[in-house]
Tab-separated table of N, CA and C in Angstrom:
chain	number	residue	atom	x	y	z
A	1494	UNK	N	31.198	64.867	67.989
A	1494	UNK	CA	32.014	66.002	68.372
A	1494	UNK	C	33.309	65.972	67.573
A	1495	UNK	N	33.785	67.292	66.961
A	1495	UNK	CA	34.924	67.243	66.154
A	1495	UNK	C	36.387	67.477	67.238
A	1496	UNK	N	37.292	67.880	66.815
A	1496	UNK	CA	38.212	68.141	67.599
A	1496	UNK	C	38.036	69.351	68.500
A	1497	UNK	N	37.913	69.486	69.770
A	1497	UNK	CA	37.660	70.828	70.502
A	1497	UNK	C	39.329	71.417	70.480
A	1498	UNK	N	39.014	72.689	70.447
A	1498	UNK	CA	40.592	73.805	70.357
A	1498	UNK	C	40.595	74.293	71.708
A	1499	UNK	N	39.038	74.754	71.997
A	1499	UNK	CA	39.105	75.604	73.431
A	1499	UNK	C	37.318	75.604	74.104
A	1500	UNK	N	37.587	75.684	75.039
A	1500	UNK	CA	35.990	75.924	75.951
A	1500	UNK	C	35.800	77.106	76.567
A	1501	UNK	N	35.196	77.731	76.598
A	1501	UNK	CA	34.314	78.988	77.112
A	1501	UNK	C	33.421	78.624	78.032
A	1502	UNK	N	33.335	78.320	79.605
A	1502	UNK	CA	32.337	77.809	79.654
A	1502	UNK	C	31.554	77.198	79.243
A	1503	UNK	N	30.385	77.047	78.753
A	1503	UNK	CA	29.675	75.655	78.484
A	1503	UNK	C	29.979	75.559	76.794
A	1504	UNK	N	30.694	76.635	76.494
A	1504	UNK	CA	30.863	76.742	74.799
A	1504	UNK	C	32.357	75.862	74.515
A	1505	UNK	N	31.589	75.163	73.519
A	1505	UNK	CA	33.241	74.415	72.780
A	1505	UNK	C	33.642	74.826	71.708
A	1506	UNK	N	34.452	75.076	71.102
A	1506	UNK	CA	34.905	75.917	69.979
A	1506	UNK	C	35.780	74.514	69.749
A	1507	UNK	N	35.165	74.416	68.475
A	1507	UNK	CA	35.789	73.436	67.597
A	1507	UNK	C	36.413	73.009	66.115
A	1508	UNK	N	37.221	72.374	65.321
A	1508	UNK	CA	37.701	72.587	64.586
A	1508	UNK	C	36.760	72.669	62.981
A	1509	UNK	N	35.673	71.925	63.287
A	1509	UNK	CA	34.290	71.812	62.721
A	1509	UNK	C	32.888	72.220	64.147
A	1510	UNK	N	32.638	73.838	63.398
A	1510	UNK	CA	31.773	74.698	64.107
A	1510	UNK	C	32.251	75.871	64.333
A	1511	UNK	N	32.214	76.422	65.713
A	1511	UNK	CA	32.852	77.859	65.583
A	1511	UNK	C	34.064	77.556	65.971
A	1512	UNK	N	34.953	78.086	65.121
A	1512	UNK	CA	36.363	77.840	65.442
A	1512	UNK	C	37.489	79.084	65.434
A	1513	UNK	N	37.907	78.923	66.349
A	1513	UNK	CA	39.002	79.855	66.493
A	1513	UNK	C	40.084	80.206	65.689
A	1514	UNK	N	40.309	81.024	64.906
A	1514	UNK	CA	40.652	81.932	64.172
A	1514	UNK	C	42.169	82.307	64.601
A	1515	UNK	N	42.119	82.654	65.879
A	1515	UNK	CA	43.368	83.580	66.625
A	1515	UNK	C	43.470	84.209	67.993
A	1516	UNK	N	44.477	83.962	69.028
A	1516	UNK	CA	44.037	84.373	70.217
A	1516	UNK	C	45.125	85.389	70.345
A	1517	UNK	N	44.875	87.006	71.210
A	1517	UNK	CA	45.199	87.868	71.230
A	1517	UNK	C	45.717	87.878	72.929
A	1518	UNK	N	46.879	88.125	73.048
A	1518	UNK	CA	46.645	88.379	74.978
A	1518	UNK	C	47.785	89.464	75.578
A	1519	UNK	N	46.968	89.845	76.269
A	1519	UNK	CA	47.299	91.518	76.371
A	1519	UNK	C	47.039	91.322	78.121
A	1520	UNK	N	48.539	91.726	78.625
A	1520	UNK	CA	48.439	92.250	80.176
A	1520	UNK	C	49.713	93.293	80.428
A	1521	UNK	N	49.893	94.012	81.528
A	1521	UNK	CA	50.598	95.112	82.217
A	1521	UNK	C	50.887	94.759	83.261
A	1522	UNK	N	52.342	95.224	83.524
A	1522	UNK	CA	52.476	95.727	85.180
A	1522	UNK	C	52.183	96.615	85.273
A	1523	UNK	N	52.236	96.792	86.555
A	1523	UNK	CA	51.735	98.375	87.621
A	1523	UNK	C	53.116	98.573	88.328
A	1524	UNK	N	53.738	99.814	87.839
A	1524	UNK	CA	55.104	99.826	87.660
A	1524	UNK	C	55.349	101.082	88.311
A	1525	UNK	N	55.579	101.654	89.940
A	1525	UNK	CA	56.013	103.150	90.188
A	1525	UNK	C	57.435	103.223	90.058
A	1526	UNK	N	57.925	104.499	89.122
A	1526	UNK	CA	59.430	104.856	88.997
A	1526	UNK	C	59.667	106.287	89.715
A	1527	UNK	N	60.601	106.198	89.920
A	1527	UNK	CA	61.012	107.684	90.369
A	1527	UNK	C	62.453	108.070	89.916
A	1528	UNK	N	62.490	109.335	89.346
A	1528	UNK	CA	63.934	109.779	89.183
A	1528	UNK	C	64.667	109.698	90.427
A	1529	UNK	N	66.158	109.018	90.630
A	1529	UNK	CA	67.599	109.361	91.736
A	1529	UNK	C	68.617	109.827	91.048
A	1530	UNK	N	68.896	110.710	91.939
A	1530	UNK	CA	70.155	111.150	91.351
A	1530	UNK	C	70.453	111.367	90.084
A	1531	UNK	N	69.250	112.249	88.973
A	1531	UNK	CA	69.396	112.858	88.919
A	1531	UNK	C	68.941	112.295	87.045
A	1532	UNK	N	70.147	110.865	86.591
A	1532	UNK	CA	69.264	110.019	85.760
A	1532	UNK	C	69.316	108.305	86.267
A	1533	UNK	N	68.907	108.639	87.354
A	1533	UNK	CA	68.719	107.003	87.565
A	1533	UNK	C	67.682	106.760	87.879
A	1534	UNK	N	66.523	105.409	87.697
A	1534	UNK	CA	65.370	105.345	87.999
A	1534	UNK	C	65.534	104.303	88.805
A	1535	UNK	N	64.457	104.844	89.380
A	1535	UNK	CA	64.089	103.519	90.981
A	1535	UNK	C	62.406	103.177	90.390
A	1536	UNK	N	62.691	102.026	90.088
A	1536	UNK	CA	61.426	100.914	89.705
A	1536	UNK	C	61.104	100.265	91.112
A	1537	UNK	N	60.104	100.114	91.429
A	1537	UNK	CA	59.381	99.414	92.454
A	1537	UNK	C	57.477	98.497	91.813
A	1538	UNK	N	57.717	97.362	91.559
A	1538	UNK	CA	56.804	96.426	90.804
A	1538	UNK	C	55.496	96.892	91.697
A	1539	UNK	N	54.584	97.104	91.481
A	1539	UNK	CA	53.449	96.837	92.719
A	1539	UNK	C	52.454	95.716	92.290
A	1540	UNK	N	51.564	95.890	90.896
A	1540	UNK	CA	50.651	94.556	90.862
A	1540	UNK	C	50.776	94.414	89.513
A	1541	UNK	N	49.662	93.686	88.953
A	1541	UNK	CA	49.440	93.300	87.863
A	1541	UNK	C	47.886	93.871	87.704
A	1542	UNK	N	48.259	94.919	86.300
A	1542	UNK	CA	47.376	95.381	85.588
A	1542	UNK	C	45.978	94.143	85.313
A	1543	UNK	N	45.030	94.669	84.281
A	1543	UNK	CA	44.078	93.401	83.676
A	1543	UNK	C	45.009	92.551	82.622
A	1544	UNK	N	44.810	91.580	82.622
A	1544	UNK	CA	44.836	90.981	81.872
A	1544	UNK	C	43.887	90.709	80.820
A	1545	UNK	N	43.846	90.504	79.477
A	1545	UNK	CA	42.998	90.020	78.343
A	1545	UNK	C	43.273	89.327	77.798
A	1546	UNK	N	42.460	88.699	76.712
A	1546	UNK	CA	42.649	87.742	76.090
A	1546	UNK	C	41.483	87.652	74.878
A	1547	UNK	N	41.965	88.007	73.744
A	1547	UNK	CA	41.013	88.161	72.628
A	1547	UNK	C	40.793	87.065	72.066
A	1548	UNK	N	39.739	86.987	71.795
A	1548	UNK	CA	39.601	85.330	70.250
A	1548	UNK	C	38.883	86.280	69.211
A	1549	UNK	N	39.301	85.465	68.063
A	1549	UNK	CA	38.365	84.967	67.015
A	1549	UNK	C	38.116	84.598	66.324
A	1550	UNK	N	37.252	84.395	66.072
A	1550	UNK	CA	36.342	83.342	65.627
A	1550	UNK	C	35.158	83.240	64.715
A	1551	UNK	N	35.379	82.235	63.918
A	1551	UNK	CA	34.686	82.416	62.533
A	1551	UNK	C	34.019	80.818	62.231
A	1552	UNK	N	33.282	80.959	61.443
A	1552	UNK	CA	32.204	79.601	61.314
A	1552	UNK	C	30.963	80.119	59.888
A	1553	UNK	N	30.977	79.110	58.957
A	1553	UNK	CA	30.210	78.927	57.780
A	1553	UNK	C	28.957	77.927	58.282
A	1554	UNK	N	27.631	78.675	59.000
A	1554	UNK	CA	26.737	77.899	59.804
A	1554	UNK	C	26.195	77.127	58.377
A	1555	UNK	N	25.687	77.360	57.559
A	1555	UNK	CA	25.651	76.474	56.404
A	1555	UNK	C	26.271	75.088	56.130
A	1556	UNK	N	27.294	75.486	56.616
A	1556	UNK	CA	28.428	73.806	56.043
A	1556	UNK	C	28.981	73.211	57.848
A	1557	UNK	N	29.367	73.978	58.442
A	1557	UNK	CA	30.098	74.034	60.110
A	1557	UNK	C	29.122	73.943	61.239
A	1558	UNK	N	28.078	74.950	60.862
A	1558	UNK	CA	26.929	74.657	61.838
A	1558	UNK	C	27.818	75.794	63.076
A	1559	UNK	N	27.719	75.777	64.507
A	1559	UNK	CA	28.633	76.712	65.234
A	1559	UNK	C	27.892	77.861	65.979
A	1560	UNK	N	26.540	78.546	65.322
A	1560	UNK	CA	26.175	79.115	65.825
A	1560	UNK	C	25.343	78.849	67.348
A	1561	UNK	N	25.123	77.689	67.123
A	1561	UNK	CA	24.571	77.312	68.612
A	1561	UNK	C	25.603	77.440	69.947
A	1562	UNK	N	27.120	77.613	69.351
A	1562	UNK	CA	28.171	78.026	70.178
A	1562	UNK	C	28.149	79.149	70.414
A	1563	UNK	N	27.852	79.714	69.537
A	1563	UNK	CA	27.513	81.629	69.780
A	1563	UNK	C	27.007	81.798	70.683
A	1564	UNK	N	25.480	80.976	70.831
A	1564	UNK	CA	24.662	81.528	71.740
A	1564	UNK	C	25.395	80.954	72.985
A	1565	UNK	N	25.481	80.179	73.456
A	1565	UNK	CA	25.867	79.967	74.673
A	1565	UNK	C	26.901	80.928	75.222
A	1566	UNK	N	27.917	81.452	74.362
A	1566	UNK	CA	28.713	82.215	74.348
A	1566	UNK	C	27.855	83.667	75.185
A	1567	UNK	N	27.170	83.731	74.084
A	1567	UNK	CA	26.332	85.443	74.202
A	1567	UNK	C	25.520	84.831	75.430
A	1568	UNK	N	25.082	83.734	76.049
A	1568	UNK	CA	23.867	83.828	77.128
A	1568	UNK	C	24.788	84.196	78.543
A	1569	UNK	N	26.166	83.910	78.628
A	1569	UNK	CA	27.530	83.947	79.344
A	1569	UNK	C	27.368	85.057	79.857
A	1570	UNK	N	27.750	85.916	78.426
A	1570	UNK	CA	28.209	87.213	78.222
A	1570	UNK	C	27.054	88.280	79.284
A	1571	UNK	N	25.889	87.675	78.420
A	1571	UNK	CA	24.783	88.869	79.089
A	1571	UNK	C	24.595	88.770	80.466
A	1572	UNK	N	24.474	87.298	80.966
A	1572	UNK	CA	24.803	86.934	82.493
A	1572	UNK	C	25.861	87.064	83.229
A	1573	UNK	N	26.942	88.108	82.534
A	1573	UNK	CA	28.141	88.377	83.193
A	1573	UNK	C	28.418	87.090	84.229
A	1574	UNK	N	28.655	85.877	84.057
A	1574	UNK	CA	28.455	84.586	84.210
A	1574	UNK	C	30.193	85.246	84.652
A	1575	UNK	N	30.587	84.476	85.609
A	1575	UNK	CA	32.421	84.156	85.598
A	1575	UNK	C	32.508	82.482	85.335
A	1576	UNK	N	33.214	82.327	83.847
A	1576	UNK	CA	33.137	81.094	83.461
A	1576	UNK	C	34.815	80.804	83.462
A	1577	UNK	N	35.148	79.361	83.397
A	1577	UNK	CA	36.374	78.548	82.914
A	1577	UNK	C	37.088	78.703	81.775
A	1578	UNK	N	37.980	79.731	81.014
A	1578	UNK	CA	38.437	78.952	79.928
A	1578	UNK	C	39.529	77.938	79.923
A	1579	UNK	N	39.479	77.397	79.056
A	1579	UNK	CA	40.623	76.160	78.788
A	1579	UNK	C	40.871	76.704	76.936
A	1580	UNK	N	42.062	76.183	77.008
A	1580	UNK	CA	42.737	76.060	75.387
A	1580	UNK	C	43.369	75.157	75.193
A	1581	UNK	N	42.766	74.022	74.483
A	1581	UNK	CA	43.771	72.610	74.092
A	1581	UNK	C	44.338	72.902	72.754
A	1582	UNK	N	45.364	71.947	73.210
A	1582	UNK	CA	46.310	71.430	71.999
A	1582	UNK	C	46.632	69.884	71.426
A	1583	UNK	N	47.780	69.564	70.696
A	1583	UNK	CA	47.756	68.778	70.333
A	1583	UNK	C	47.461	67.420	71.246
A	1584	UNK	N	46.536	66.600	70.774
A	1584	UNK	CA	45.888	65.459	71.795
A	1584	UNK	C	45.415	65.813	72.353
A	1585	UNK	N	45.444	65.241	73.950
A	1585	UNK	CA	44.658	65.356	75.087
A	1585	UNK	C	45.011	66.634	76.244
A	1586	UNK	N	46.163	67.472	75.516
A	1586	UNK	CA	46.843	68.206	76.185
A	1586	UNK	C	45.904	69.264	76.253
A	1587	UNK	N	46.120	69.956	77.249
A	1587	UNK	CA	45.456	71.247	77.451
A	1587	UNK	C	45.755	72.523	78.454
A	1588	UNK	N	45.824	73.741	78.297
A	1588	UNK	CA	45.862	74.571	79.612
A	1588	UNK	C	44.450	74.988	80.053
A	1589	UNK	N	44.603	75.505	81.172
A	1589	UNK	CA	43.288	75.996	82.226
A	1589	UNK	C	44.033	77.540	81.881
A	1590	UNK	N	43.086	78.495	80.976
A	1590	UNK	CA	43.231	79.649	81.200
A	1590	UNK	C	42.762	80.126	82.674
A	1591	UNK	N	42.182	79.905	82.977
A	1591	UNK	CA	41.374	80.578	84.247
A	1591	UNK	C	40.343	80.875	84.313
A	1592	UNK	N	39.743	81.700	85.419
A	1592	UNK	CA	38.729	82.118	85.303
A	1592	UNK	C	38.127	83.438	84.544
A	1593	UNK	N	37.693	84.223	83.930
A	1593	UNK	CA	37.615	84.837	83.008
A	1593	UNK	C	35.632	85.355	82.959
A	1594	UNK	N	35.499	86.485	82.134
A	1594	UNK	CA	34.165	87.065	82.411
A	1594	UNK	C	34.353	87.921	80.943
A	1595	UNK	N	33.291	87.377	80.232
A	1595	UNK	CA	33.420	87.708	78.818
A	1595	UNK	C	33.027	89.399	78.827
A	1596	UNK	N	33.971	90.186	78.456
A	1596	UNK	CA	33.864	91.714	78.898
A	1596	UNK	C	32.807	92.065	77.044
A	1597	UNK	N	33.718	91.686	76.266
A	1597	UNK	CA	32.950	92.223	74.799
A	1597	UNK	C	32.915	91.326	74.001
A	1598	UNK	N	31.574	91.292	73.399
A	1598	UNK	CA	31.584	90.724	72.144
A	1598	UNK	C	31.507	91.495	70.552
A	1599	UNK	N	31.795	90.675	69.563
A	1599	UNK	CA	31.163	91.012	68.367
A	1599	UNK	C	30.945	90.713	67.267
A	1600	UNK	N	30.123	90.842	66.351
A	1600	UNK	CA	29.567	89.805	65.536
A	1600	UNK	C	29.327	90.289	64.126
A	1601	UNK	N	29.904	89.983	62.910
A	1601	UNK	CA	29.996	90.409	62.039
A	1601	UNK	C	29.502	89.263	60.881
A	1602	UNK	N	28.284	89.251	60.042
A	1602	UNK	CA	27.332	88.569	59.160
A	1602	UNK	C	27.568	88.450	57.974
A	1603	UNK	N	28.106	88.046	56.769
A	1603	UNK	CA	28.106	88.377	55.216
A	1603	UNK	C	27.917	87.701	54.518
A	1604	UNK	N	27.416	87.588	53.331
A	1604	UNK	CA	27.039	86.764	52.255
A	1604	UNK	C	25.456	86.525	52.937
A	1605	UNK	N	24.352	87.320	53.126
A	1605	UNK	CA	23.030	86.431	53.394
A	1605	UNK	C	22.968	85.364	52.056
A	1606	UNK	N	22.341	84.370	52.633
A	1606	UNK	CA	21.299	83.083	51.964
A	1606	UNK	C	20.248	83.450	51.944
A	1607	UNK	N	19.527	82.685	51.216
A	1607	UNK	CA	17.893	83.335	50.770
A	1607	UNK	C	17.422	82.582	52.076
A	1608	UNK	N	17.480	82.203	52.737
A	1608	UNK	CA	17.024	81.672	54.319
A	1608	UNK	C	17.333	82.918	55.410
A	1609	UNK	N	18.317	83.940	54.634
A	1609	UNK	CA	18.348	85.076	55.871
A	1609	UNK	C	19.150	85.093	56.865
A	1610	UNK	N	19.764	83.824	56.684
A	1610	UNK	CA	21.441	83.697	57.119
A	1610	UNK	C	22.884	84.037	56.980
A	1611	UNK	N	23.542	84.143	57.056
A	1611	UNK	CA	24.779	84.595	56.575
A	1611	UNK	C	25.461	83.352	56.476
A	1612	UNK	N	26.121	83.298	55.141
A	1612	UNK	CA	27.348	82.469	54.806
A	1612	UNK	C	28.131	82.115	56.001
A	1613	UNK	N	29.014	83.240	56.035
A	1613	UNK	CA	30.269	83.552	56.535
A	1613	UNK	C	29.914	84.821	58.026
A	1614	UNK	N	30.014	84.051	59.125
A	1614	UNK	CA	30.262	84.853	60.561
A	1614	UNK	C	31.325	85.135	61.076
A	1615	UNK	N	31.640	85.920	61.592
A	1615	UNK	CA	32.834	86.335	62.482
A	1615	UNK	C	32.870	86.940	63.631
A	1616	UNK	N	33.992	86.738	64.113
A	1616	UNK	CA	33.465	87.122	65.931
A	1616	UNK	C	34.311	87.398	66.794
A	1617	UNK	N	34.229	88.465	67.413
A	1617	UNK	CA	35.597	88.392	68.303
A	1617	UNK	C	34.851	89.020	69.860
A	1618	UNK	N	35.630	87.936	70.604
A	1618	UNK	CA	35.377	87.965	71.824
A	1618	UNK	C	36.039	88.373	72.895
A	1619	UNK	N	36.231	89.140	73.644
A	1619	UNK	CA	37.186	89.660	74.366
A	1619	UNK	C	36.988	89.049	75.907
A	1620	UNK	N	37.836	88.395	76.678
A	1620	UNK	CA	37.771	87.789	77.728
A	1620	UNK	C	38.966	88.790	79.251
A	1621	UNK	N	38.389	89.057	80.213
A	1621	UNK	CA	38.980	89.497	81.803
A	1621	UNK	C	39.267	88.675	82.199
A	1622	UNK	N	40.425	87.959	82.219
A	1622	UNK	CA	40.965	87.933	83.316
A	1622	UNK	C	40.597	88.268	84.859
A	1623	UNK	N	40.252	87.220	85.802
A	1623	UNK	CA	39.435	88.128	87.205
A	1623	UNK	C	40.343	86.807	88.199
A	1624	UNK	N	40.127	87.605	89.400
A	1624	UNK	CA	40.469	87.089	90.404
A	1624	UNK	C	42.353	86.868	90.705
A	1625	UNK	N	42.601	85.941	91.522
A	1625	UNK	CA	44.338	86.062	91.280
A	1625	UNK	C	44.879	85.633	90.923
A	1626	UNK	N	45.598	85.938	89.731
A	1626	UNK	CA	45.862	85.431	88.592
A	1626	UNK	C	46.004	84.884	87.814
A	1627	UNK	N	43.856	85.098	87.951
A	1627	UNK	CA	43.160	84.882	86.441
A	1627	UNK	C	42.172	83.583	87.017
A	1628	UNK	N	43.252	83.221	88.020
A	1628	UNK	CA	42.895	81.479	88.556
A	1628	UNK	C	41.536	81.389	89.807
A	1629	UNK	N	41.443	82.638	90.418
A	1629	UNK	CA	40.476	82.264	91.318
A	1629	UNK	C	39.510	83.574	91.346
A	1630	UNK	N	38.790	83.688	91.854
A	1630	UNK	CA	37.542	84.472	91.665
A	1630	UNK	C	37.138	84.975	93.141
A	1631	UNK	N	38.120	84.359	94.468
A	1631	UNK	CA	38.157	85.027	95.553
A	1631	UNK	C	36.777	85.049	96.215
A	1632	UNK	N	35.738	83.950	95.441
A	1632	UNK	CA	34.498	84.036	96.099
A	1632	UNK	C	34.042	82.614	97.058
C-alpha cells in the first residue's frame, strides 16, 4: 500500500493509484431577510443548505494501476451506499469528512493502448453531504 490521501468508503485513493487531483467544497446558508425601515435588513439564519464536496481524480492504470479504486467507487455510487469519507494528511493525521452518498460521477479515457485501455483517466466525483452535519445519517 502506497501513501493513502483519502477513503471513500471501501475506496482508498492513493498517492500511487487513483489519486486525488483536487478537492472542491461547496455549502450555503438558508438565510430569510426582510427589509425594516425602509433600508435596513433583518437576517434571521434558519439551516444549512447541502453541502458538497468535489474530487478529482486521475490515475495512469498502465504505470499506477487505480482502476480497481474506480470500481469500488462506482459499485458505492450505483448502490447509493451512505459511505465514510476521511481525508488524511501529513502522517498519521487525518479528518472524518462524514458521512456522505456519492451523488455524481465521471469518467473521462485518453490515449487508448492497443490493449483498449486508456493511458490517462480522469474523474470527478461529486460527494452529499447527508445527515447532521454531514456526521450522522439519523438512522
Amino acid at each position: 500500500m502506497a501513501i493513502p490521501l483519502c477513503a471513500l468508503g471501501d475506496a482508498v485513493l492513493e498517492v500511487i493509484g487513483l489519486n486525488p487531483q483536487g478537492f472542491d467544497y461547496q455549502s450555503e446558508a438558508v438565510v430569510a431577510t426582510q427589509t425594516v425601515f425602509d433600508d435596513e435588513i433583518f437576517v434571521q439564519p434558519n439551516a444549512m443548505g447541502e453541502r458538497v464536496m468535489r474530487l478529482r481524480l486521475a490515475t495512469r492504470p498502465h504505470v499506477l494501476g487505480g482502476l480497481d479504486q474506480y470500481q469500488i467507487i462506482k459499485r458505492h455510487h450505483e448502490a447509493r451506499d451512505i459511505v465514510l469519507y476521511l481525508r488524511m494528511t501529513a502522517g498519521v493525521v487525518g479528518e472524518v469528512g462524514g458521512n456522505v452518498i456519492i451523488r455524481r460521477i465521471s469518467h473521462r479515457e485518453e490515449r487508448l493502448a492497443p490493449d483498449g485501455v486508456g493511458r490517462w483517466h480522469e474523474f470527478d466525483v461529486e460527494l452529499l453531504y447527508v445527515g447532521g452535519q454531514g456526521g450522522n445519517t439519523g438512522w
